[in-house]
CSV table of C-alpha atoms in Angstrom, one decimal:
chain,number,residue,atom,x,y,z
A,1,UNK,CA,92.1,95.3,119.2
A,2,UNK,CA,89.2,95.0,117.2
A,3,UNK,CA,91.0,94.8,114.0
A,4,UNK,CA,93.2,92.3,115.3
A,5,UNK,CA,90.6,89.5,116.5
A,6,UNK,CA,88.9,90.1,113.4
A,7,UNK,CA,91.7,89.7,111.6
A,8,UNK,CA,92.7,86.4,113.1
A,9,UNK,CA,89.4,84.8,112.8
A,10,UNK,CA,89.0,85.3,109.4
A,11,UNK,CA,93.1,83.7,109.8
A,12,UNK,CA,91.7,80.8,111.7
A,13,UNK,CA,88.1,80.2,109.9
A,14,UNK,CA,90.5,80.0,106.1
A,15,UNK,CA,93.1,77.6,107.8
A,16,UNK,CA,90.6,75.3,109.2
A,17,UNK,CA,89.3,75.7,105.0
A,18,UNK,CA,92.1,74.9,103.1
A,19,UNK,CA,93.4,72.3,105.5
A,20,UNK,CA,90.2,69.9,105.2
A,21,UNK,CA,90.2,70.4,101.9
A,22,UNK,CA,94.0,70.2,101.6
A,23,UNK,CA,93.7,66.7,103.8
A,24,UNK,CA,90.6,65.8,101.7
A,25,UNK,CA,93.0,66.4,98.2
A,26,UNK,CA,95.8,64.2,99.6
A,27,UNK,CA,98.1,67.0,99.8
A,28,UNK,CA,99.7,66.2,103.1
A,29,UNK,CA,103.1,67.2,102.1
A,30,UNK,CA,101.5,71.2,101.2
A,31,UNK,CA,100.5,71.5,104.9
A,32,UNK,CA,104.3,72.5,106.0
A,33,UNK,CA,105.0,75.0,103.4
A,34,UNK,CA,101.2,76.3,104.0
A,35,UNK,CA,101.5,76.4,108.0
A,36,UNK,CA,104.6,78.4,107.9
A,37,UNK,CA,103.0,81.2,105.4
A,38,UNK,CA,100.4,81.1,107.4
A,39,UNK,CA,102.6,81.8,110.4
A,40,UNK,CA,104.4,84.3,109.2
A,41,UNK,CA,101.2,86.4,107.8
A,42,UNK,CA,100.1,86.1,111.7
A,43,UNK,CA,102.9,87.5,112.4
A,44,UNK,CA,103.0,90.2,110.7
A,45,UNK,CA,98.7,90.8,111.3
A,46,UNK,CA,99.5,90.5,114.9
A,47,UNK,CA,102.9,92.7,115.1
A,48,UNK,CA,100.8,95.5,112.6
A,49,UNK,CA,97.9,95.1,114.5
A,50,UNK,CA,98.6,95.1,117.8
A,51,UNK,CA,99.5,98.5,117.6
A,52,UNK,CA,99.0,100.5,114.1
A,53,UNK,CA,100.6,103.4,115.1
A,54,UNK,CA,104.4,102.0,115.2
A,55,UNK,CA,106.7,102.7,112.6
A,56,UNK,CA,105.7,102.1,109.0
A,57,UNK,CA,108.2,99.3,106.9
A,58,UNK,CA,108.5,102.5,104.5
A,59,UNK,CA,110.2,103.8,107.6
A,60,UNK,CA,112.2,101.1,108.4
A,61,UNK,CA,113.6,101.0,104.8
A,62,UNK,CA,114.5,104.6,105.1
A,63,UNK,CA,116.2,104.3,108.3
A,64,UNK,CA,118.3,101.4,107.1
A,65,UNK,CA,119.2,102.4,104.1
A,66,UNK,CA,119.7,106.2,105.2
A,67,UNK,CA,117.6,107.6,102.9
A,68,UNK,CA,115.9,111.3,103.7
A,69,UNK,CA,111.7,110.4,103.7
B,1,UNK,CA,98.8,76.7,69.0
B,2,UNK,CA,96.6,74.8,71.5
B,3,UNK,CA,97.1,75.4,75.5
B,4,UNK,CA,97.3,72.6,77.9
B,5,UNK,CA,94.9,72.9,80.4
B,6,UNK,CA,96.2,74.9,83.5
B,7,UNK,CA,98.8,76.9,81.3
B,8,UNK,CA,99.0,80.2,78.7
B,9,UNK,CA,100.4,81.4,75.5
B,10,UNK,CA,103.4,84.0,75.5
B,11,UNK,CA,101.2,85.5,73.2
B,12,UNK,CA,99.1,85.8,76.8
B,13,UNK,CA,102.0,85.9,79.2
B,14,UNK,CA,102.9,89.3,77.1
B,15,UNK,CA,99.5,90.9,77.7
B,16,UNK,CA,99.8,90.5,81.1
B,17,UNK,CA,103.2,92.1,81.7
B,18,UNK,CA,101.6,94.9,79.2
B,19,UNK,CA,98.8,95.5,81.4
B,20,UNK,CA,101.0,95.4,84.7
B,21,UNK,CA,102.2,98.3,83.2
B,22,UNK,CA,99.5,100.5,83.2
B,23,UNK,CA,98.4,101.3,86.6
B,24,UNK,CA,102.3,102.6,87.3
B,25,UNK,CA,102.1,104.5,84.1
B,26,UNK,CA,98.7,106.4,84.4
B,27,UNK,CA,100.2,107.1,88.3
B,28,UNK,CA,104.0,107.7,88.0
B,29,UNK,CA,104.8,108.4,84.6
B,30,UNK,CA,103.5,112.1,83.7
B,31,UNK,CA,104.3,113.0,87.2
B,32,UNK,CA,108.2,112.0,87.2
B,33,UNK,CA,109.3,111.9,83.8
B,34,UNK,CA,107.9,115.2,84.1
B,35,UNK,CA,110.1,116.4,86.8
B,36,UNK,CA,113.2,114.9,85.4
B,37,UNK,CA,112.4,115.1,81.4
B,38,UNK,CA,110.6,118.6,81.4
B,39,UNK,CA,109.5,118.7,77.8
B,40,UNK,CA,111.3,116.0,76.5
B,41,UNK,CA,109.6,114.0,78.9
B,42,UNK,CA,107.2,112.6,76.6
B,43,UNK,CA,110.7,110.8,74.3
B,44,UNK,CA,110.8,108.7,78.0
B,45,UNK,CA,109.3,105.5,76.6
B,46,UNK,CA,111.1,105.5,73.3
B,47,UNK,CA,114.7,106.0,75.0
B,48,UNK,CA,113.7,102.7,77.5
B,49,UNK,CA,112.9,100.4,73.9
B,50,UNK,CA,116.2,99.6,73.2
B,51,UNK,CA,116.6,98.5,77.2
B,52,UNK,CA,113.5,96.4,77.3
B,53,UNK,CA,114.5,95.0,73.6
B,54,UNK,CA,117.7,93.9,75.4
B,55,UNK,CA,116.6,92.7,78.3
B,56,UNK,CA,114.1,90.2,76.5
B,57,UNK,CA,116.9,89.1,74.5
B,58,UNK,CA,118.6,88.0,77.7
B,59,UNK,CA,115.7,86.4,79.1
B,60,UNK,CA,115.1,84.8,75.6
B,61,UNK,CA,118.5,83.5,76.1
B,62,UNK,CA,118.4,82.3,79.8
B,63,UNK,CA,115.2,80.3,78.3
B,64,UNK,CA,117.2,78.5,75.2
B,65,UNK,CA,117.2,74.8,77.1
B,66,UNK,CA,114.0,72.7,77.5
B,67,UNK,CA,114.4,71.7,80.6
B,68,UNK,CA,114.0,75.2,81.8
B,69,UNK,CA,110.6,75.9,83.5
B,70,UNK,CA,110.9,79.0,84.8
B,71,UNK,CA,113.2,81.7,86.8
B,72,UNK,CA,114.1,80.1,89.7
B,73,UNK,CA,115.3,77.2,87.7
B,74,UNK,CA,117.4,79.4,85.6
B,75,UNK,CA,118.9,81.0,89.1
B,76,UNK,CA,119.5,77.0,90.2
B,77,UNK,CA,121.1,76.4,86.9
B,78,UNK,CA,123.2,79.1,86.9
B,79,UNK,CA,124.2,79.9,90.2
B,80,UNK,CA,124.1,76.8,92.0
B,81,UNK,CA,121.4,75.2,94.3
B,82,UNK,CA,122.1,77.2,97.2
B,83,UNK,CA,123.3,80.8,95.7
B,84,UNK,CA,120.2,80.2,93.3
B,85,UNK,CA,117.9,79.4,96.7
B,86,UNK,CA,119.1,82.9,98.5
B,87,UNK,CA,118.5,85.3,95.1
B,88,UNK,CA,115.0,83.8,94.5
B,89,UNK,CA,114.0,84.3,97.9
B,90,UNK,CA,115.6,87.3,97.6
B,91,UNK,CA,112.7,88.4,94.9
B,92,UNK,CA,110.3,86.6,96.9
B,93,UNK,CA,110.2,89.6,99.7
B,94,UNK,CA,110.8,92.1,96.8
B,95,UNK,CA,108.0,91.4,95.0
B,96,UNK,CA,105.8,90.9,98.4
B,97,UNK,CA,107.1,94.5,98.7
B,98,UNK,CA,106.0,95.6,95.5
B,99,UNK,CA,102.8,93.8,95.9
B,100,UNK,CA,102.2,95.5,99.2
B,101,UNK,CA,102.6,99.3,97.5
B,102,UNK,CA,101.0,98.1,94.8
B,103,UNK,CA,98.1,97.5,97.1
B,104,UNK,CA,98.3,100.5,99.1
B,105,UNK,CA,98.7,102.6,96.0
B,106,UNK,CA,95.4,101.7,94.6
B,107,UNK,CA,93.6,102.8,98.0
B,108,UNK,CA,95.4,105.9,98.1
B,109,UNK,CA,94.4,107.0,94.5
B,110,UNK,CA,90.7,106.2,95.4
B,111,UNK,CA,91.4,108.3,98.5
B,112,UNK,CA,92.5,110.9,96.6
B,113,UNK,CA,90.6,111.3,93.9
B,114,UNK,CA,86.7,110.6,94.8
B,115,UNK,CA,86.5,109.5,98.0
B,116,UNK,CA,88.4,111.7,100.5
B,117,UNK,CA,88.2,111.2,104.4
B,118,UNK,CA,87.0,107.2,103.9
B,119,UNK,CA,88.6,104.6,105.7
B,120,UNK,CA,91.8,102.8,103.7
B,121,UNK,CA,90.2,99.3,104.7
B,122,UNK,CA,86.9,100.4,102.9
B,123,UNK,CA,89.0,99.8,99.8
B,124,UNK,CA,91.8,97.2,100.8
B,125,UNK,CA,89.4,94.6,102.0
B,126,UNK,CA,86.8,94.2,98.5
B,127,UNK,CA,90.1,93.7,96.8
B,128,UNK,CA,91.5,91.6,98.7
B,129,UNK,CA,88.9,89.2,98.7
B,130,UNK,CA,88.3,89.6,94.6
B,131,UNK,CA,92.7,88.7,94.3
B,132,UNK,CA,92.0,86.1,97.1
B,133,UNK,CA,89.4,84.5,94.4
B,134,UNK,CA,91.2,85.5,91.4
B,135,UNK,CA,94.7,83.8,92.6
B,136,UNK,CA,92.8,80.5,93.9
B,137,UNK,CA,91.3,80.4,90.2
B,138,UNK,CA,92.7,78.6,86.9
B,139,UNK,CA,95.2,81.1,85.5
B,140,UNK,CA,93.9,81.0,81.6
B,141,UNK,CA,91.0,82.2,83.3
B,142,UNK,CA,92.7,85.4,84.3
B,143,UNK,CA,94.2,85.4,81.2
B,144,UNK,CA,91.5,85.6,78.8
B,145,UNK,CA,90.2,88.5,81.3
B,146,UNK,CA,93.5,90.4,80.8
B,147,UNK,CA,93.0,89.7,77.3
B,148,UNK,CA,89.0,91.0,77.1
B,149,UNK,CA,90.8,94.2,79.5
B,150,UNK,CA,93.5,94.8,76.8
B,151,UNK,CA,91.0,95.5,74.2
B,152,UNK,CA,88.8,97.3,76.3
B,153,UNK,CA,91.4,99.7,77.4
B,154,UNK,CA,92.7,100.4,73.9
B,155,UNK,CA,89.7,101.4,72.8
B,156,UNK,CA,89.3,103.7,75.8
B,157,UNK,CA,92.6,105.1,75.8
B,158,UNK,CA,92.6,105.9,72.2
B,159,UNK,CA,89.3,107.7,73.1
B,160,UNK,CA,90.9,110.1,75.6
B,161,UNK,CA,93.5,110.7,73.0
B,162,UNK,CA,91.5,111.8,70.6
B,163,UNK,CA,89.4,113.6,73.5
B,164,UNK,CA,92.5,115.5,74.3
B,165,UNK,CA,93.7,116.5,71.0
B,166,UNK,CA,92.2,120.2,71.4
B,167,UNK,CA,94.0,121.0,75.2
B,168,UNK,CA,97.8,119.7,73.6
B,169,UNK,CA,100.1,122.7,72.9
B,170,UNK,CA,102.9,122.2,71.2
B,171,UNK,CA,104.8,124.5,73.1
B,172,UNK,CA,104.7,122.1,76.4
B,173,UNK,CA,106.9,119.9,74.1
B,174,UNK,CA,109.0,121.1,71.7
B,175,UNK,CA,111.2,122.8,71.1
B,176,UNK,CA,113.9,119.7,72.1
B,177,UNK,CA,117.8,120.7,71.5
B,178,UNK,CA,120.8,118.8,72.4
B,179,UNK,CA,120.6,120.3,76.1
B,180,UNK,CA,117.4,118.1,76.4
B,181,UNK,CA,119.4,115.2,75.9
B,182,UNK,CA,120.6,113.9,79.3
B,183,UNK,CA,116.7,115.2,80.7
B,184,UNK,CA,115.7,113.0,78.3
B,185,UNK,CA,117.9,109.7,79.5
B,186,UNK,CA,116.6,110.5,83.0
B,187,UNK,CA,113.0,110.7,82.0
B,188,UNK,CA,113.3,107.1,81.0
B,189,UNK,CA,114.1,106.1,84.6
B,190,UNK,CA,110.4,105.1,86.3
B,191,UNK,CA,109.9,103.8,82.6
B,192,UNK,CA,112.7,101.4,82.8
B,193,UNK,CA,111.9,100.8,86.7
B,194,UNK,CA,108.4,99.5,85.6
B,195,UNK,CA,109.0,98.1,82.0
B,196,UNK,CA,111.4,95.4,83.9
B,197,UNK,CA,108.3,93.5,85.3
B,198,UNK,CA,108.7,91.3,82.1
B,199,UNK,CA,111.2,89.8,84.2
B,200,UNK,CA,108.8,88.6,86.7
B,201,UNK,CA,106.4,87.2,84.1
B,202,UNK,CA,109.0,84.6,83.7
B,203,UNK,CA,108.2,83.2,87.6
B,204,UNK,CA,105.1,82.1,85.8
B,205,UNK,CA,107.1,80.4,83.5
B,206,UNK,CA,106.1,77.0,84.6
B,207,UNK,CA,102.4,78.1,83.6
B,208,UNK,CA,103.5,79.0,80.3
B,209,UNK,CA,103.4,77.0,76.8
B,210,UNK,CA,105.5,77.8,73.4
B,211,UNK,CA,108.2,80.3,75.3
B,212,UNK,CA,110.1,79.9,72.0
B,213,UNK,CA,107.7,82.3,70.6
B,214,UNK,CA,108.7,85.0,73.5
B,215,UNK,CA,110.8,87.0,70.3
B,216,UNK,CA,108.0,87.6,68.3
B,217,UNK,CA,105.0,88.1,71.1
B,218,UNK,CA,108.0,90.8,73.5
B,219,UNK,CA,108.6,92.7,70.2
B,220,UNK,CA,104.7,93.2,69.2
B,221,UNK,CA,103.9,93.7,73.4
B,222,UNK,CA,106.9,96.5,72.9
B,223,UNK,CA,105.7,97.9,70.4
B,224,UNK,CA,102.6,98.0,71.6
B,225,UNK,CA,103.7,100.1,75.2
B,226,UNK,CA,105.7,102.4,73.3
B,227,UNK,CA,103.5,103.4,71.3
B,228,UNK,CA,100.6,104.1,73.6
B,229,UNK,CA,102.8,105.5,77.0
B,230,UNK,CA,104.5,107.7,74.2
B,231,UNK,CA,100.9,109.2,73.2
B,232,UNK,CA,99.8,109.2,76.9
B,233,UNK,CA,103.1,111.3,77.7
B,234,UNK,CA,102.4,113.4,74.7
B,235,UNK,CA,98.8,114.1,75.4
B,236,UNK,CA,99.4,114.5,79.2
B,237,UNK,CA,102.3,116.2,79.6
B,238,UNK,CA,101.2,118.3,75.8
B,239,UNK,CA,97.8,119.5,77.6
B,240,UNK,CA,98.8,120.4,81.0
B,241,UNK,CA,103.3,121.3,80.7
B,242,UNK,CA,105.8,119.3,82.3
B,243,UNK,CA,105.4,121.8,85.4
B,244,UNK,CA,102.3,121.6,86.3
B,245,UNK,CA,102.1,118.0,85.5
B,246,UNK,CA,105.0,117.3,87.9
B,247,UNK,CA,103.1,118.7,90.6
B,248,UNK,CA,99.9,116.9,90.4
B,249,UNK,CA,99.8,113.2,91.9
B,250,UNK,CA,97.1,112.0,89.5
B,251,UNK,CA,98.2,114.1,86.2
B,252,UNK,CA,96.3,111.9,83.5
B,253,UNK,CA,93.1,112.0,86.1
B,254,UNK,CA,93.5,115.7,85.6
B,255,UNK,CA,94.0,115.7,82.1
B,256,UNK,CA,90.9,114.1,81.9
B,257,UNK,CA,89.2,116.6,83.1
B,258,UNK,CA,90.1,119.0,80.1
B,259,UNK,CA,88.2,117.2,78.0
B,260,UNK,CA,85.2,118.7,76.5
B,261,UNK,CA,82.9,118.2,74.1
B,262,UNK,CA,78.8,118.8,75.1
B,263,UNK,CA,78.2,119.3,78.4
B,264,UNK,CA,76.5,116.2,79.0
B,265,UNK,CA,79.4,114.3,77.8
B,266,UNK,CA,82.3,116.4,79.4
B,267,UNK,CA,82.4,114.0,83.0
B,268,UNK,CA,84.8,111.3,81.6
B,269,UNK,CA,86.9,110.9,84.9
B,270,UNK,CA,84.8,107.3,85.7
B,271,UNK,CA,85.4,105.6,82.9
B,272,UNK,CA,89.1,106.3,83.7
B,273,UNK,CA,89.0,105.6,87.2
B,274,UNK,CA,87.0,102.4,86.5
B,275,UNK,CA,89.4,101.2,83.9
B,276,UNK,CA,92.8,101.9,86.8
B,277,UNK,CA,90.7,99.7,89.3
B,278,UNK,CA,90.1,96.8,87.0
B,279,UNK,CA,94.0,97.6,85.9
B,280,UNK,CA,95.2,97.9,89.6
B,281,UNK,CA,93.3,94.4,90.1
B,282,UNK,CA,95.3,93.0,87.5
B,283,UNK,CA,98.5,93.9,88.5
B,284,UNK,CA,98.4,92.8,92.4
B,285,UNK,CA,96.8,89.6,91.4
B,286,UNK,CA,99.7,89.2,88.8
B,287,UNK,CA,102.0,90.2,91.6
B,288,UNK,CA,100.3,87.7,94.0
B,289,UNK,CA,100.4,84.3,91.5
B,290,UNK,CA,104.1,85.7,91.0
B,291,UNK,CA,104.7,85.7,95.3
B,292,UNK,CA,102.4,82.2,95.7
B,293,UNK,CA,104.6,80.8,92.3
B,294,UNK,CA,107.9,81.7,93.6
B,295,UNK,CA,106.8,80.1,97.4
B,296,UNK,CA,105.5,76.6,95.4
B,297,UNK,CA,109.0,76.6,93.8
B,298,UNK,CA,111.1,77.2,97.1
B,299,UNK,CA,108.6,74.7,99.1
B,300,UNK,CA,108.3,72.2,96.2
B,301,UNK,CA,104.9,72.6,96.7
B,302,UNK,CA,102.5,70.9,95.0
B,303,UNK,CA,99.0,72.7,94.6
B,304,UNK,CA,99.1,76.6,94.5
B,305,UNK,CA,95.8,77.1,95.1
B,306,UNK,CA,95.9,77.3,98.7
B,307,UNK,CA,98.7,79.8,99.4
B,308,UNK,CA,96.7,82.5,97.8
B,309,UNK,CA,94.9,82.6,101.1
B,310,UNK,CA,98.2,83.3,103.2
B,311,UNK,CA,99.2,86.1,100.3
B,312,UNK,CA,95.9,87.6,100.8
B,313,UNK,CA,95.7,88.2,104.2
B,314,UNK,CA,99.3,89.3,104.0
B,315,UNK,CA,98.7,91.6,101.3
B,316,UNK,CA,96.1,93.3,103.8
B,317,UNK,CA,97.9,93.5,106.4
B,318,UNK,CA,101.0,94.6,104.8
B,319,UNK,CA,99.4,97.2,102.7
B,320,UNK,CA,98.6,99.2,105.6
B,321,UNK,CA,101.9,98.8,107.8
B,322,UNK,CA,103.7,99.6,104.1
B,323,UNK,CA,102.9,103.0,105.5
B,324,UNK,CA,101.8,105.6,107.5
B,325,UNK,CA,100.4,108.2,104.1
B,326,UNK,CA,100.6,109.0,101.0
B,327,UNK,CA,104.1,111.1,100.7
B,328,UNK,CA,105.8,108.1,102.5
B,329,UNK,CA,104.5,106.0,99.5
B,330,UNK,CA,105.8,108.2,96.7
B,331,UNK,CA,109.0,109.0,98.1
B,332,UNK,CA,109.2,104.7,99.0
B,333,UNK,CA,108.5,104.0,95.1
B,334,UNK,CA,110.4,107.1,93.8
B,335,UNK,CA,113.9,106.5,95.7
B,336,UNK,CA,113.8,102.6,96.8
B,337,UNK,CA,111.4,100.4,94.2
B,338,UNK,CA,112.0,101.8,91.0
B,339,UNK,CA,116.4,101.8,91.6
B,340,UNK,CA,115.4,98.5,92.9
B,341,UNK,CA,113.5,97.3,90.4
B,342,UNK,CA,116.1,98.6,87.7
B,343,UNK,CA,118.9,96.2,89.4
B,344,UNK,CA,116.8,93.2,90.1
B,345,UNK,CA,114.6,93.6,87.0
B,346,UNK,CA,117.6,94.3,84.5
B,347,UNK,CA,121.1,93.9,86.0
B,348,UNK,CA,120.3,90.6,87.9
B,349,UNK,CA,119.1,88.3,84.7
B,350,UNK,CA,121.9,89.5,83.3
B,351,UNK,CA,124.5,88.8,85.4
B,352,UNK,CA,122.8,85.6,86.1
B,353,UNK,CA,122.8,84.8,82.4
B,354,UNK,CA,127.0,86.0,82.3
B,355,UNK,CA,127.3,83.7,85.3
B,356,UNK,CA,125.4,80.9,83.6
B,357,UNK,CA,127.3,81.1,80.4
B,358,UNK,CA,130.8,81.2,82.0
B,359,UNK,CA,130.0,77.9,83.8
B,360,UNK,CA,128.3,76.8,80.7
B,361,UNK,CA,124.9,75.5,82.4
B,362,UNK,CA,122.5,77.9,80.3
């Protein structure tokens, strides 16, 4: 749990970064691209994170593509 | 020639995809070319030349019109806005993937070789916030530090060559006969599996000036690889047999450790470790301006500079839920990247380029 706030306050503190300086730069039209790569590296901080011990991607690439690990 | 501000020379652009080499080729070359060559192991990097010599002549070729900037263009070009759309994403989350082992690789190696029982994160996080820095930053910047590397570990690996001369027996590589032959083509497979990140040198390709002169600058960088992973095979794989070498997950670490002169000079093992950390750093920042390139194309972004904090944080995340130890790793890079890299590295510009020609947009 530790791991996981830490992880999305360093998240947060960068965002709140780049986007006054993004704003700052005029590069309104960057924010969209920016937000959504930022969403989906939440996503997978608080999916990993949330519980390290579930199964690794390595895993999940060996199960789909039936391949003995 | 003179660079524009904000971009690089092939003549740089080739010195990168050189020293994205290295790290996999200290790691996974002497260990399985090994396994699948045996003592012809060591012709691995000669037999993949003629592949690489083709391959830059269809990236060469899917580069001919000036409008070009880069690969995603040459996907739109060829394939169609939407078709062209899918396949770069496509090598978006490959290359994420890559990034992410690439990552996880370089922890695992410090793991194993000097620092046993520390925590993964120990690692991960310094270099994370060093790429974090380095992909925000100008890219000639990096490039005249890959350049200053370049030097610097030619100078050391020719060292350790000439260190190693006394432990090579010829009898750990010849005698080769014609039943060496298909061990020999197999050998070249993690070669070929890593050689084919030229191919992602040409996401940058919006970054880079003169990419006429790609012929010239690809045949001197090819050169240059075959010559020196050829020696490292031979002086690796010479010193310590295909068998044993096989077995060992750090083999050229190990070799190494052969080499003696005066006692006081016989530890050489950190000068090589130091040099796969600054060459590990290379590659996943490489991999990361690649990842944050490919997302300004699809996004029509216009400053990169920010998305390398996004890939950052995702490149420490993801480096740990890559997976759960070491074997998973290996048997990941040995049985899923390097095919996978061999497809989308070599069979997919090509097709691509067939496509392009037969619709007559390249």
């Amino acid at each position: 749990m530790t791991q996981l706030i830490l992880f999305f306050t360093v998240l947060i503190l960068l965002c709140i970064t780049d986007t006054r300086s993004m704003l700052h730069s005029n590069l309104k039209k960057d924010l969209i691209p920016y937000g959504i790569l930022m969403l989906a590296t939440a996503a997978m901080g608080f999916w990993y994170f949330s519980n390290q011990y579930r199964q690794s991607i390595s895993y999940l690439i060996f199960q789909i593509f039936k391949i003995k690990g | 020639m003179r660079i524009q501000n904000g971009k690089i020379s092939v003549r740089q652009a080739t010195i990168l995809f050189v020293l994205s080499t290295l790290s996999a080729a200290i790691r996974l070359f002497p260990s399985l070319s090994a396994k699948m060559g045996m003592e012809a192991s060591w012709l691995a990097p000669i037999i993949s030349v003629p592949f690489l010599l083709i391959l830059c002549a269809v990236l060469q070729s899917c580069f001919q019109k000036k409008d070009v900037g880069d690969l995603t263009d040459v996907f739109h070009l060829a394939l169609g806005k939407i078709p062209g759309l899918i396949l770069t994403i496509f090598y978006l989350f490959w290359i994420l993937l890559i990034y992410f082992l690439y990552i996880r690789y370089y922890s695992e190696r410090l793991l194993s070789s000097i620092f046993p029982d520390t925590d993964l994160r120990f690692f991960i996080l310094p270099m994370m916030v060093l790429v974090w820095f380095a992909a925000r930053g100008k890219i000639e910047s990096f490039a005249r530090f890959c350049e200053i590397s370049a030097l610097l570990f030619t100078v050391l690996f020719i060292m350790f060559f000439l260190l190693l001369i006394p432990s090579v027996k010829a009898s750990n590589l010849l005698p080769i006969t014609q039943t060496d032959l298909m061990p020999a083509l197999l050998s070249a497979y993690p070669v070929l599996g890593v050689w084919g990140y030229i191919t992602m040198v040409f996401f940058l390709g919006d970054d880079i000036v003169d990419k006429e002169a790609f012929r010239v600058q690809s045949k001197k960088g090819i050169a240059y690889l075959a010559v020196m992973t050829t020696f490292m095979m031979i002086f690796v794989v010479g010193s310590l047999g295909s068998s044993v070498s096989q077995r060992m997950s750090l083999p050229f670490f190990n070799a190494t450790k052969l080499i003696s002169i005066i006692s006081p000079l016989d530890r050489f093992e950190p000068l090589l470790l130091a040099s796969w950390i600054v060459s590990d750093f290379i590659v996943i920042v490489f991999f990361a301006r690649v990842v944050i390139s490919i997302a300004k194309k699809i996004f029509s972004a216009l400053e990169m500079k920010y998305f390398a904090t996004p890939v950052a944080l995702m490149g420490y995340a993801g480096s740990q839920y890559l997976s759960t130890d070491r074997f998973e790793l290996a048997r990941l890079s040995e049985v899923f990247a390097l095919p996978g890299n061999i497809i989308l590295f070599f069979f997919v510009p090509l097709l691509v380029l067939i496509v392009g020609k037969l619709r007559k947009k390249i």
